[in-house]
Amino acid sequence: MSTVEIKVPDIGGHENVDIIEVFVKAGDVIEKEQSLITLETDKATMEVPSTHAGKVVSVAVKVGDKISEGGVVLTLETAGAAAAAPAPAPAPAAAAPSPQMASSASQPAAGAQPALVAGDVVECDVLVLGAGPGGYTGAFRAADLGKNVVLVERYASLGGVCLNVGCIPSKALLHVAKVLTDAEEMREHGIDFGAPKIDIDKLRGFKDGVVSRLTKGLSGLAKQRKVSVLTGEGQFTGPYTLNVTAADGSVKTVRFKNAIIAAGSTALKIPGYPYDDPRVITSTGALKLEGIPKKMLVVGGGIIGLEMACVYGALGTEISVVELGDGLIPGADRDVVKVLTDRIGKRYKVMVRTKVSQVEATAEGLRCTFEGDWAPKEPQTYDKVLVAVGRRPNGKLIGAENAGVSVDERGFIPVDNQCRTNVPHIFAIGDIVGNPMLAHKATHEAKCAAEVIAGEKSYLDYRAIPSIAYTDPEVAWMGLTETEAKAKGIAYEKAVFPWAASGRALGNGRDDGLTKILFDPESHQILGAAIVGVNAGELLGEAVLAYEMGADISDITGTVHAHPTLSETVAMAAEIAHGSITDLYIPKRKK
């Protein structure tokens, strides 16, 4: 037998935090991840779990004590324990995970109880199928409103595609890509860091560490809210039952009063590609970061494909992008996308109005034949081919018909503005209910569904869902686009502020951007906005809020924006529309 000291982990820089609860005493036998104490600041609370299983030898703290990171909580006797390690980072308490402490406002309602388990049957108020951003948000919100909840997830970790093999790991790698390209471009300004040395294992570890920290946070949030998590494939067997099949083949039946379907989507595959060859990958494979290929073809010029091109291009891969349509990122306006294509056109080979007609696996690589306007005359060989041509909803994979839930021919589940399906007690959210397939859309839908189940008068009434490509430069837009306005005959005017006139953009060495606002010619109310440039996604929020609140151009011009910032480009665009811009000279229109 060995002993270990269980210590307080990273708690976000807080020191001398109050201990308000102690759950164990000397002599107790505890499990790994069991909560030991609760900490509280003036803003938040969190529980500290055990890193080991064993018998408590002594408890070093009591209620009323103060403790900081690294402080000893207790001594534990274990069987062959390893050296002491800090406890896992505590769970966050917000709709989206964060490494910070849990918000006391997000604790479960007093009436929330765990699901009832009897053998292989689990009974609950609310079943949530799928633990992506929408699923876990719905589960946690329902628990906060006093419901006992079962959350079913096919993967071992909560978070779904977004957190495990999508949004989060890709952003970690895109950060690395940005650092690499920034360092490279500093040569023009007299600073040369030399050629980077890339340790692919450490880089992968960084990415995996980000994912692990957030998934552990979600597990902690589920425990705090007494949400029961079942791991396995979920299939409806009736309007009030769902079977969960675990990896070992065992089956549990969940009986529920209400259900939220949050089963997500799956990457589309182009017929005829040799998918049995590991060199043909989807974004999931690309994010595994198993190596840095010399040459890679990205099939699909949408957001996912271009983000992965950004990552691998920065790591040293020779990138080619092929897109069947007329241009990249088809959902955004062409003037905005042009800023991106002008930059990446110098770094990658981009082929629009072109398709891959054949992919042949050879010993030398993947031999690709092209057709179209920009097709190479001869087949090209690549070390990897990344297929990123969109996603398909999983509506037909969950036995929805057994519950009487309608699913259309594409796999989408129709819902009303309360996220209710044609079966009144079953709701659906996220990718599975329609485009855009975005996590932030799913989380809003999830809260609505959970609140309706709890008897609240909630419904969806947002005006805009922002879209962002986290490329370099980033492309962000919301509301009406010019393409849509022209197609629908909607009257609009626009104002475009070039970042070449932004002091902050010039100081950053990145003036390749613009901020555009569309507005109503009569009322001057905001109709839409688009921004392209470094950190464009962080700048879009003001425009989204303005649109949601029905603001007009003068509301933005009358708001003082800090100088010099990139955020003031929104104000500059509004001043152009208002006719009061002084940072540019724009001749007045003749009446």
PDB file of N, CA and C in Angstrom, residues 307-384:
ATOM      1  N   GLU A 307      -9.959  25.872 -43.268  1.00  0.00           N
ATOM      2  CA  GLU A 307      -9.302  25.939 -41.961  1.00  0.00           C
ATOM      3  C   GLU A 307      -8.201  24.893 -41.864  1.00  0.00           C
ATOM      4  N   MET A 308      -8.469  23.692 -42.349  1.00  0.00           N
ATOM      5  CA  MET A 308      -7.444  22.646 -42.317  1.00  0.00           C
ATOM      6  C   MET A 308      -6.295  22.971 -43.276  1.00  0.00           C
ATOM      7  N   ALA A 309      -6.614  23.599 -44.389  1.00  0.00           N
ATOM      8  CA  ALA A 309      -5.555  24.045 -45.302  1.00  0.00           C
ATOM      9  C   ALA A 309      -4.658  25.062 -44.615  1.00  0.00           C
ATOM     10  N   CYS A 310      -5.264  25.940 -43.830  1.00  0.00           N
ATOM     11  CA  CYS A 310      -4.516  26.959 -43.088  1.00  0.00           C
ATOM     12  C   CYS A 310      -3.547  26.305 -42.109  1.00  0.00           C
ATOM     13  N   VAL A 311      -4.027  25.293 -41.385  1.00  0.00           N
ATOM     14  CA  VAL A 311      -3.188  24.604 -40.398  1.00  0.00           C
ATOM     15  C   VAL A 311      -2.022  23.904 -41.072  1.00  0.00           C
ATOM     16  N   TYR A 312      -2.313  23.046 -42.018  1.00  0.00           N
ATOM     17  CA  TYR A 312      -1.258  22.242 -42.637  1.00  0.00           C
ATOM     18  C   TYR A 312      -0.332  23.087 -43.503  1.00  0.00           C
ATOM     19  N   GLY A 313      -0.879  24.127 -44.128  1.00  0.00           N
ATOM     20  CA  GLY A 313      -0.024  25.016 -44.905  1.00  0.00           C
ATOM     21  C   GLY A 313       1.017  25.696 -44.029  1.00  0.00           C
ATOM     22  N   ALA A 314       0.598  26.128 -42.839  1.00  0.00           N
ATOM     23  CA  ALA A 314       1.534  26.770 -41.920  1.00  0.00           C
ATOM     24  C   ALA A 314       2.583  25.787 -41.403  1.00  0.00           C
ATOM     25  N   LEU A 315       2.211  24.512 -41.291  1.00  0.00           N
ATOM     26  CA  LEU A 315       3.143  23.495 -40.809  1.00  0.00           C
ATOM     27  C   LEU A 315       4.134  23.053 -41.881  1.00  0.00           C
ATOM     28  N   GLY A 316       3.919  23.506 -43.108  1.00  0.00           N
ATOM     29  CA  GLY A 316       4.881  23.227 -44.168  1.00  0.00           C
ATOM     30  C   GLY A 316       4.387  22.364 -45.302  1.00  0.00           C
ATOM     31  N   THR A 317       3.111  21.973 -45.271  1.00  0.00           N
ATOM     32  CA  THR A 317       2.556  21.146 -46.339  1.00  0.00           C
ATOM     33  C   THR A 317       2.267  21.996 -47.570  1.00  0.00           C
ATOM     34  N   GLU A 318       2.548  21.450 -48.742  1.00  0.00           N
ATOM     35  CA  GLU A 318       2.170  22.098 -49.999  1.00  0.00           C
ATOM     36  C   GLU A 318       0.693  21.808 -50.244  1.00  0.00           C
ATOM     37  N   ILE A 319      -0.131  22.858 -50.248  1.00  0.00           N
ATOM     38  CA  ILE A 319      -1.587  22.701 -50.268  1.00  0.00           C
ATOM     39  C   ILE A 319      -2.163  23.029 -51.642  1.00  0.00           C
ATOM     40  N   SER A 320      -3.104  22.177 -52.073  1.00  0.00           N
ATOM     41  CA  SER A 320      -3.952  22.481 -53.224  1.00  0.00           C
ATOM     42  C   SER A 320      -5.402  22.363 -52.770  1.00  0.00           C
ATOM     43  N   VAL A 321      -6.247  23.294 -53.215  1.00  0.00           N
ATOM     44  CA  VAL A 321      -7.668  23.288 -52.867  1.00  0.00           C
ATOM     45  C   VAL A 321      -8.472  23.214 -54.150  1.00  0.00           C
ATOM     46  N   VAL A 322      -9.428  22.285 -54.203  1.00  0.00           N
ATOM     47  CA  VAL A 322     -10.290  22.162 -55.372  1.00  0.00           C
ATOM     48  C   VAL A 322     -11.734  22.363 -54.939  1.00  0.00           C
ATOM     49  N   GLU A 323     -12.461  23.204 -55.665  1.00  0.00           N
ATOM     50  CA  GLU A 323     -13.843  23.541 -55.337  1.00  0.00           C
ATOM     51  C   GLU A 323     -14.691  23.488 -56.609  1.00  0.00           C
ATOM     52  N   LEU A 324     -15.803  22.754 -56.535  1.00  0.00           N
ATOM     53  CA  LEU A 324     -16.664  22.588 -57.703  1.00  0.00           C
ATOM     54  C   LEU A 324     -17.396  23.874 -58.060  1.00  0.00           C
ATOM     55  N   GLY A 325     -17.715  24.694 -57.078  1.00  0.00           N
ATOM     56  CA  GLY A 325     -18.467  25.915 -57.320  1.00  0.00           C
ATOM     57  C   GLY A 325     -17.629  27.041 -57.892  1.00  0.00           C
ATOM     58  N   ASP A 326     -18.271  28.209 -58.006  1.00  0.00           N
ATOM     59  CA  ASP A 326     -17.607  29.361 -58.623  1.00  0.00           C
ATOM     60  C   ASP A 326     -16.579  30.021 -57.717  1.00  0.00           C
ATOM     61  N   GLY A 327     -16.656  29.772 -56.415  1.00  0.00           N
ATOM     62  CA  GLY A 327     -15.725  30.426 -55.507  1.00  0.00           C
ATOM     63  C   GLY A 327     -15.699  29.748 -54.151  1.00  0.00           C
ATOM     64  N   LEU A 328     -14.798  30.204 -53.306  1.00  0.00           N
ATOM     65  CA  LEU A 328     -14.656  29.657 -51.966  1.00  0.00           C
ATOM     66  C   LEU A 328     -15.722  30.243 -51.024  1.00  0.00           C
ATOM     67  N   ILE A 329     -16.017  29.534 -49.959  1.00  0.00           N
ATOM     68  CA  ILE A 329     -16.985  29.949 -48.932  1.00  0.00           C
ATOM     69  C   ILE A 329     -18.231  30.550 -49.597  1.00  0.00           C
ATOM     70  N   PRO A 330     -19.044  29.723 -50.216  1.00  0.00           N
ATOM     71  CA  PRO A 330     -20.171  30.233 -51.005  1.00  0.00           C
ATOM     72  C   PRO A 330     -21.195  31.036 -50.229  1.00  0.00           C
ATOM     73  N   GLY A 331     -21.277  30.893 -48.909  1.00  0.00           N
ATOM     74  CA  GLY A 331     -22.282  31.624 -48.140  1.00  0.00           C
ATOM     75  C   GLY A 331     -21.979  33.091 -47.939  1.00  0.00           C
ATOM     76  N   ALA A 332     -20.735  33.491 -48.133  1.00  0.00           N
ATOM     77  CA  ALA A 332     -20.328  34.880 -47.880  1.00  0.00           C
ATOM     78  C   ALA A 332     -20.273  35.669 -49.186  1.00  0.00           C
ATOM     79  N   ASP A 333     -20.338  36.998 -49.077  1.00  0.00           N
ATOM     80  CA  ASP A 333     -20.256  37.869 -50.262  1.00  0.00           C
ATOM     81  C   ASP A 333     -18.886  37.781 -50.911  1.00  0.00           C
ATOM     82  N   ARG A 334     -18.867  37.959 -52.228  1.00  0.00           N
ATOM     83  CA  ARG A 334     -17.629  37.783 -53.009  1.00  0.00           C
ATOM     84  C   ARG A 334     -16.574  38.822 -52.676  1.00  0.00           C
ATOM     85  N   ASP A 335     -16.960  40.060 -52.376  1.00  0.00           N
ATOM     86  CA  ASP A 335     -15.949  41.073 -52.079  1.00  0.00           C
ATOM     87  C   ASP A 335     -15.212  40.745 -50.781  1.00  0.00           C
ATOM     88  N   VAL A 336     -15.917  40.119 -49.855  1.00  0.00           N
ATOM     89  CA  VAL A 336     -15.303  39.733 -48.586  1.00  0.00           C
ATOM     90  C   VAL A 336     -14.380  38.537 -48.796  1.00  0.00           C
ATOM     91  N   VAL A 337     -14.863  37.546 -49.524  1.00  0.00           N
ATOM     92  CA  VAL A 337     -14.067  36.340 -49.772  1.00  0.00           C
ATOM     93  C   VAL A 337     -12.823  36.667 -50.596  1.00  0.00           C
ATOM     94  N   LYS A 338     -12.914  37.677 -51.451  1.00  0.00           N
ATOM     95  CA  LYS A 338     -11.773  38.034 -52.302  1.00  0.00           C
ATOM     96  C   LYS A 338     -10.539  38.394 -51.477  1.00  0.00           C
ATOM     97  N   VAL A 339     -10.743  39.039 -50.332  1.00  0.00           N
ATOM     98  CA  VAL A 339      -9.605  39.377 -49.476  1.00  0.00           C
ATOM     99  C   VAL A 339      -8.888  38.101 -49.033  1.00  0.00           C
ATOM    100  N   LEU A 340      -9.668  37.075 -48.698  1.00  0.00           N
ATOM    101  CA  LEU A 340      -9.085  35.792 -48.315  1.00  0.00           C
ATOM    102  C   LEU A 340      -8.399  35.122 -49.494  1.00  0.00           C
ATOM    103  N   THR A 341      -9.064  35.070 -50.634  1.00  0.00           N
ATOM    104  CA  THR A 341      -8.492  34.365 -51.781  1.00  0.00           C
ATOM    105  C   THR A 341      -7.233  35.059 -52.298  1.00  0.00           C
ATOM    106  N   ASP A 342      -7.179  36.378 -52.177  1.00  0.00           N
ATOM    107  CA  ASP A 342      -5.970  37.097 -52.605  1.00  0.00           C
ATOM    108  C   ASP A 342      -4.767  36.675 -51.762  1.00  0.00           C
ATOM    109  N   ARG A 343      -5.006  36.421 -50.477  1.00  0.00           N
ATOM    110  CA  ARG A 343      -3.896  36.030 -49.607  1.00  0.00           C
ATOM    111  C   ARG A 343      -3.519  34.560 -49.795  1.00  0.00           C
ATOM    112  N   ILE A 344      -4.515  33.682 -49.727  1.00  0.00           N
ATOM    113  CA  ILE A 344      -4.170  32.265 -49.795  1.00  0.00           C
ATOM    114  C   ILE A 344      -3.767  31.847 -51.202  1.00  0.00           C
ATOM    115  N   GLY A 345      -4.162  32.651 -52.198  1.00  0.00           N
ATOM    116  CA  GLY A 345      -3.736  32.349 -53.564  1.00  0.00           C
ATOM    117  C   GLY A 345      -2.226  32.433 -53.739  1.00  0.00           C
ATOM    118  N   LYS A 346      -1.572  33.173 -52.829  1.00  0.00           N
ATOM    119  CA  LYS A 346      -0.116  33.271 -52.865  1.00  0.00           C
ATOM    120  C   LYS A 346       0.548  32.111 -52.123  1.00  0.00           C
ATOM    121  N   ARG A 347      -0.267  31.367 -51.352  1.00  0.00           N
ATOM    122  CA  ARG A 347       0.286  30.302 -50.521  1.00  0.00           C
ATOM    123  C   ARG A 347      -0.138  28.910 -50.982  1.00  0.00           C
ATOM    124  N   TYR A 348      -1.337  28.801 -51.555  1.00  0.00           N
ATOM    125  CA  TYR A 348      -1.843  27.518 -52.028  1.00  0.00           C
ATOM    126  C   TYR A 348      -2.172  27.605 -53.516  1.00  0.00           C
ATOM    127  N   LYS A 349      -2.397  26.434 -54.095  1.00  0.00           N
ATOM    128  CA  LYS A 349      -2.961  26.374 -55.436  1.00  0.00           C
ATOM    129  C   LYS A 349      -4.460  26.183 -55.278  1.00  0.00           C
ATOM    130  N   VAL A 350      -5.260  27.128 -55.789  1.00  0.00           N
ATOM    131  CA  VAL A 350      -6.711  27.081 -55.653  1.00  0.00           C
ATOM    132  C   VAL A 350      -7.337  26.861 -57.024  1.00  0.00           C
ATOM    133  N   MET A 351      -8.181  25.820 -57.120  1.00  0.00           N
ATOM    134  CA  MET A 351      -8.830  25.475 -58.385  1.00  0.00           C
ATOM    135  C   MET A 351     -10.340  25.502 -58.187  1.00  0.00           C
ATOM    136  N   VAL A 352     -11.021  26.550 -58.685  1.00  0.00           N
ATOM    137  CA  VAL A 352     -12.476  26.624 -58.599  1.00  0.00           C
ATOM    138  C   VAL A 352     -13.081  26.126 -59.916  1.00  0.00           C
ATOM    139  N   ARG A 353     -14.383  25.882 -59.874  1.00  0.00           N
ATOM    140  CA  ARG A 353     -15.102  25.310 -61.019  1.00  0.00           C
ATOM    141  C   ARG A 353     -14.375  24.066 -61.544  1.00  0.00           C
ATOM    142  N   THR A 354     -13.897  23.276 -60.597  1.00  0.00           N
ATOM    143  CA  THR A 354     -13.091  22.094 -60.921  1.00  0.00           C
ATOM    144  C   THR A 354     -13.481  20.972 -59.960  1.00  0.00           C
ATOM    145  N   LYS A 355     -13.424  19.739 -60.440  1.00  0.00           N
ATOM    146  CA  LYS A 355     -13.711  18.597 -59.577  1.00  0.00           C
ATOM    147  C   LYS A 355     -12.657  17.514 -59.758  1.00  0.00           C
ATOM    148  N   VAL A 356     -12.594  16.634 -58.771  1.00  0.00           N
ATOM    149  CA  VAL A 356     -11.714  15.476 -58.834  1.00  0.00           C
ATOM    150  C   VAL A 356     -12.534  14.325 -59.402  1.00  0.00           C
ATOM    151  N   SER A 357     -12.209  13.894 -60.583  1.00  0.00           N
ATOM    152  CA  SER A 357     -12.991  12.844 -61.245  1.00  0.00           C
ATOM    153  C   SER A 357     -12.555  11.448 -60.846  1.00  0.00           C
ATOM    154  N   GLN A 358     -11.327  11.321 -60.327  1.00  0.00           N
ATOM    155  CA  GLN A 358     -10.841   9.995 -59.932  1.00  0.00           C
ATOM    156  C   GLN A 358      -9.721  10.138 -58.902  1.00  0.00           C
ATOM    157  N   VAL A 359      -9.747   9.263 -57.917  1.00  0.00           N
ATOM    158  CA  VAL A 359      -8.662   9.167 -56.946  1.00  0.00           C
ATOM    159  C   VAL A 359      -8.190   7.721 -56.935  1.00  0.00           C
ATOM    160  N   GLU A 360      -6.931   7.526 -57.278  1.00  0.00           N
ATOM    161  CA  GLU A 360      -6.361   6.178 -57.368  1.00  0.00           C
ATOM    162  C   GLU A 360      -5.254   6.034 -56.331  1.00  0.00           C
ATOM    163  N   ALA A 361      -5.359   5.014 -55.485  1.00  0.00           N
ATOM    164  CA  ALA A 361      -4.345   4.749 -54.468  1.00  0.00           C
ATOM    165  C   ALA A 361      -3.177   3.997 -55.090  1.00  0.00           C
ATOM    166  N   THR A 362      -1.989   4.599 -55.008  1.00  0.00           N
ATOM    167  CA  THR A 362      -0.780   3.959 -55.524  1.00  0.00           C
ATOM    168  C   THR A 362       0.268   3.932 -54.416  1.00  0.00           C
ATOM    169  N   ALA A 363       1.336   3.230 -54.667  1.00  0.00           N
ATOM    170  CA  ALA A 363       2.416   3.161 -53.680  1.00  0.00           C
ATOM    171  C   ALA A 363       3.048   4.527 -53.463  1.00  0.00           C
ATOM    172  N   GLU A 364       3.086   5.344 -54.508  1.00  0.00           N
ATOM    173  CA  GLU A 364       3.714   6.664 -54.420  1.00  0.00           C
ATOM    174  C   GLU A 364       2.821   7.693 -53.739  1.00  0.00           C
ATOM    175  N   GLY A 365       1.512   7.452 -53.748  1.00  0.00           N
ATOM    176  CA  GLY A 365       0.587   8.412 -53.177  1.00  0.00           C
ATOM    177  C   GLY A 365      -0.794   8.256 -53.771  1.00  0.00           C
ATOM    178  N   LEU A 366      -1.634   9.268 -53.601  1.00  0.00           N
ATOM    179  CA  LEU A 366      -2.992   9.270 -54.137  1.00  0.00           C
ATOM    180  C   LEU A 366      -2.993  10.048 -55.444  1.00  0.00           C
ATOM    181  N   ARG A 367      -3.211   9.323 -56.527  1.00  0.00           N
ATOM    182  CA  ARG A 367      -3.139   9.899 -57.876  1.00  0.00           C
ATOM    183  C   ARG A 367      -4.520  10.440 -58.251  1.00  0.00           C
ATOM    184  N   CYS A 368      -4.613  11.762 -58.420  1.00  0.00           N
ATOM    185  CA  CYS A 368      -5.900  12.427 -58.628  1.00  0.00           C
ATOM    186  C   CYS A 368      -6.006  12.985 -60.043  1.00  0.00           C
ATOM    187  N   THR A 369      -7.144  12.708 -60.664  1.00  0.00           N
ATOM    188  CA  THR A 369      -7.441  13.231 -61.992  1.00  0.00           C
ATOM    189  C   THR A 369      -8.522  14.298 -61.859  1.00  0.00           C
ATOM    190  N   PHE A 370      -8.355  15.406 -62.573  1.00  0.00           N
ATOM    191  CA  PHE A 370      -9.245  16.549 -62.422  1.00  0.00           C
ATOM    192  C   PHE A 370     -10.015  16.841 -63.709  1.00  0.00           C
ATOM    193  N   GLU A 371     -11.174  17.497 -63.543  1.00  0.00           N
ATOM    194  CA  GLU A 371     -11.956  18.026 -64.661  1.00  0.00           C
ATOM    195  C   GLU A 371     -12.436  19.416 -64.299  1.00  0.00           C
ATOM    196  N   GLY A 372     -12.483  20.328 -65.275  1.00  0.00           N
ATOM    197  CA  GLY A 372     -13.009  21.657 -65.002  1.00  0.00           C
ATOM    198  C   GLY A 372     -12.113  22.773 -65.490  1.00  0.00           C
ATOM    199  N   ASP A 373     -12.511  24.007 -65.167  1.00  0.00           N
ATOM    200  CA  ASP A 373     -11.854  25.198 -65.689  1.00  0.00           C
ATOM    201  C   ASP A 373     -10.383  25.296 -65.295  1.00  0.00           C
ATOM    202  N   TRP A 374     -10.037  24.872 -64.075  1.00  0.00           N
ATOM    203  CA  TRP A 374      -8.671  25.025 -63.589  1.00  0.00           C
ATOM    204  C   TRP A 374      -7.977  23.678 -63.406  1.00  0.00           C
ATOM    205  N   ALA A 375      -8.521  22.675 -64.082  1.00  0.00           N
ATOM    206  CA  ALA A 375      -7.979  21.327 -63.910  1.00  0.00           C
ATOM    207  C   ALA A 375      -6.573  21.215 -64.501  1.00  0.00           C
ATOM    208  N   PRO A 376      -5.618  20.633 -63.759  1.00  0.00           N
ATOM    209  CA  PRO A 376      -4.298  20.358 -64.340  1.00  0.00           C
ATOM    210  C   PRO A 376      -4.439  19.390 -65.515  1.00  0.00           C
ATOM    211  N   LYS A 377      -3.585  19.534 -66.476  1.00  0.00           N
ATOM    212  CA  LYS A 377      -3.679  18.678 -67.662  1.00  0.00           C
ATOM    213  C   LYS A 377      -3.347  17.229 -67.334  1.00  0.00           C
ATOM    214  N   GLU A 378      -2.446  17.039 -66.386  1.00  0.00           N
ATOM    215  CA  GLU A 378      -2.023  15.686 -66.014  1.00  0.00           C
ATOM    216  C   GLU A 378      -2.474  15.369 -64.591  1.00  0.00           C
ATOM    217  N   PRO A 379      -2.701  14.096 -64.293  1.00  0.00           N
ATOM    218  CA  PRO A 379      -3.031  13.710 -62.912  1.00  0.00           C
ATOM    219  C   PRO A 379      -1.933  14.150 -61.942  1.00  0.00           C
ATOM    220  N   GLN A 380      -2.325  14.479 -60.727  1.00  0.00           N
ATOM    221  CA  GLN A 380      -1.399  14.925 -59.696  1.00  0.00           C
ATOM    222  C   GLN A 380      -1.401  13.913 -58.540  1.00  0.00           C
ATOM    223  N   THR A 381      -0.249  13.725 -57.921  1.00  0.00           N
ATOM    224  CA  THR A 381      -0.126  12.768 -56.816  1.00  0.00           C
ATOM    225  C   THR A 381       0.084  13.511 -55.497  1.00  0.00           C
ATOM    226  N   TYR A 382      -0.682  13.096 -54.470  1.00  0.00           N
ATOM    227  CA  TYR A 382      -0.648  13.747 -53.157  1.00  0.00           C
ATOM    228  C   TYR A 382      -0.394  12.701 -52.072  1.00  0.00           C
ATOM    229  N   ASP A 383       0.183  13.172 -50.976  1.00  0.00           N
ATOM    230  CA  ASP A 383       0.398  12.284 -49.828  1.00  0.00           C
ATOM    231  C   ASP A 383      -0.889  12.080 -49.031  1.00  0.00           C
ATOM    232  N   LYS A 384      -1.747  13.095 -49.021  1.00  0.00           N
ATOM    233  CA  LYS A 384      -3.028  13.011 -48.340  1.00  0.00           C
ATOM    234  C   LYS A 384      -4.093  13.708 -49.184  1.00  0.00           C
TER     235      LYS A 384
END
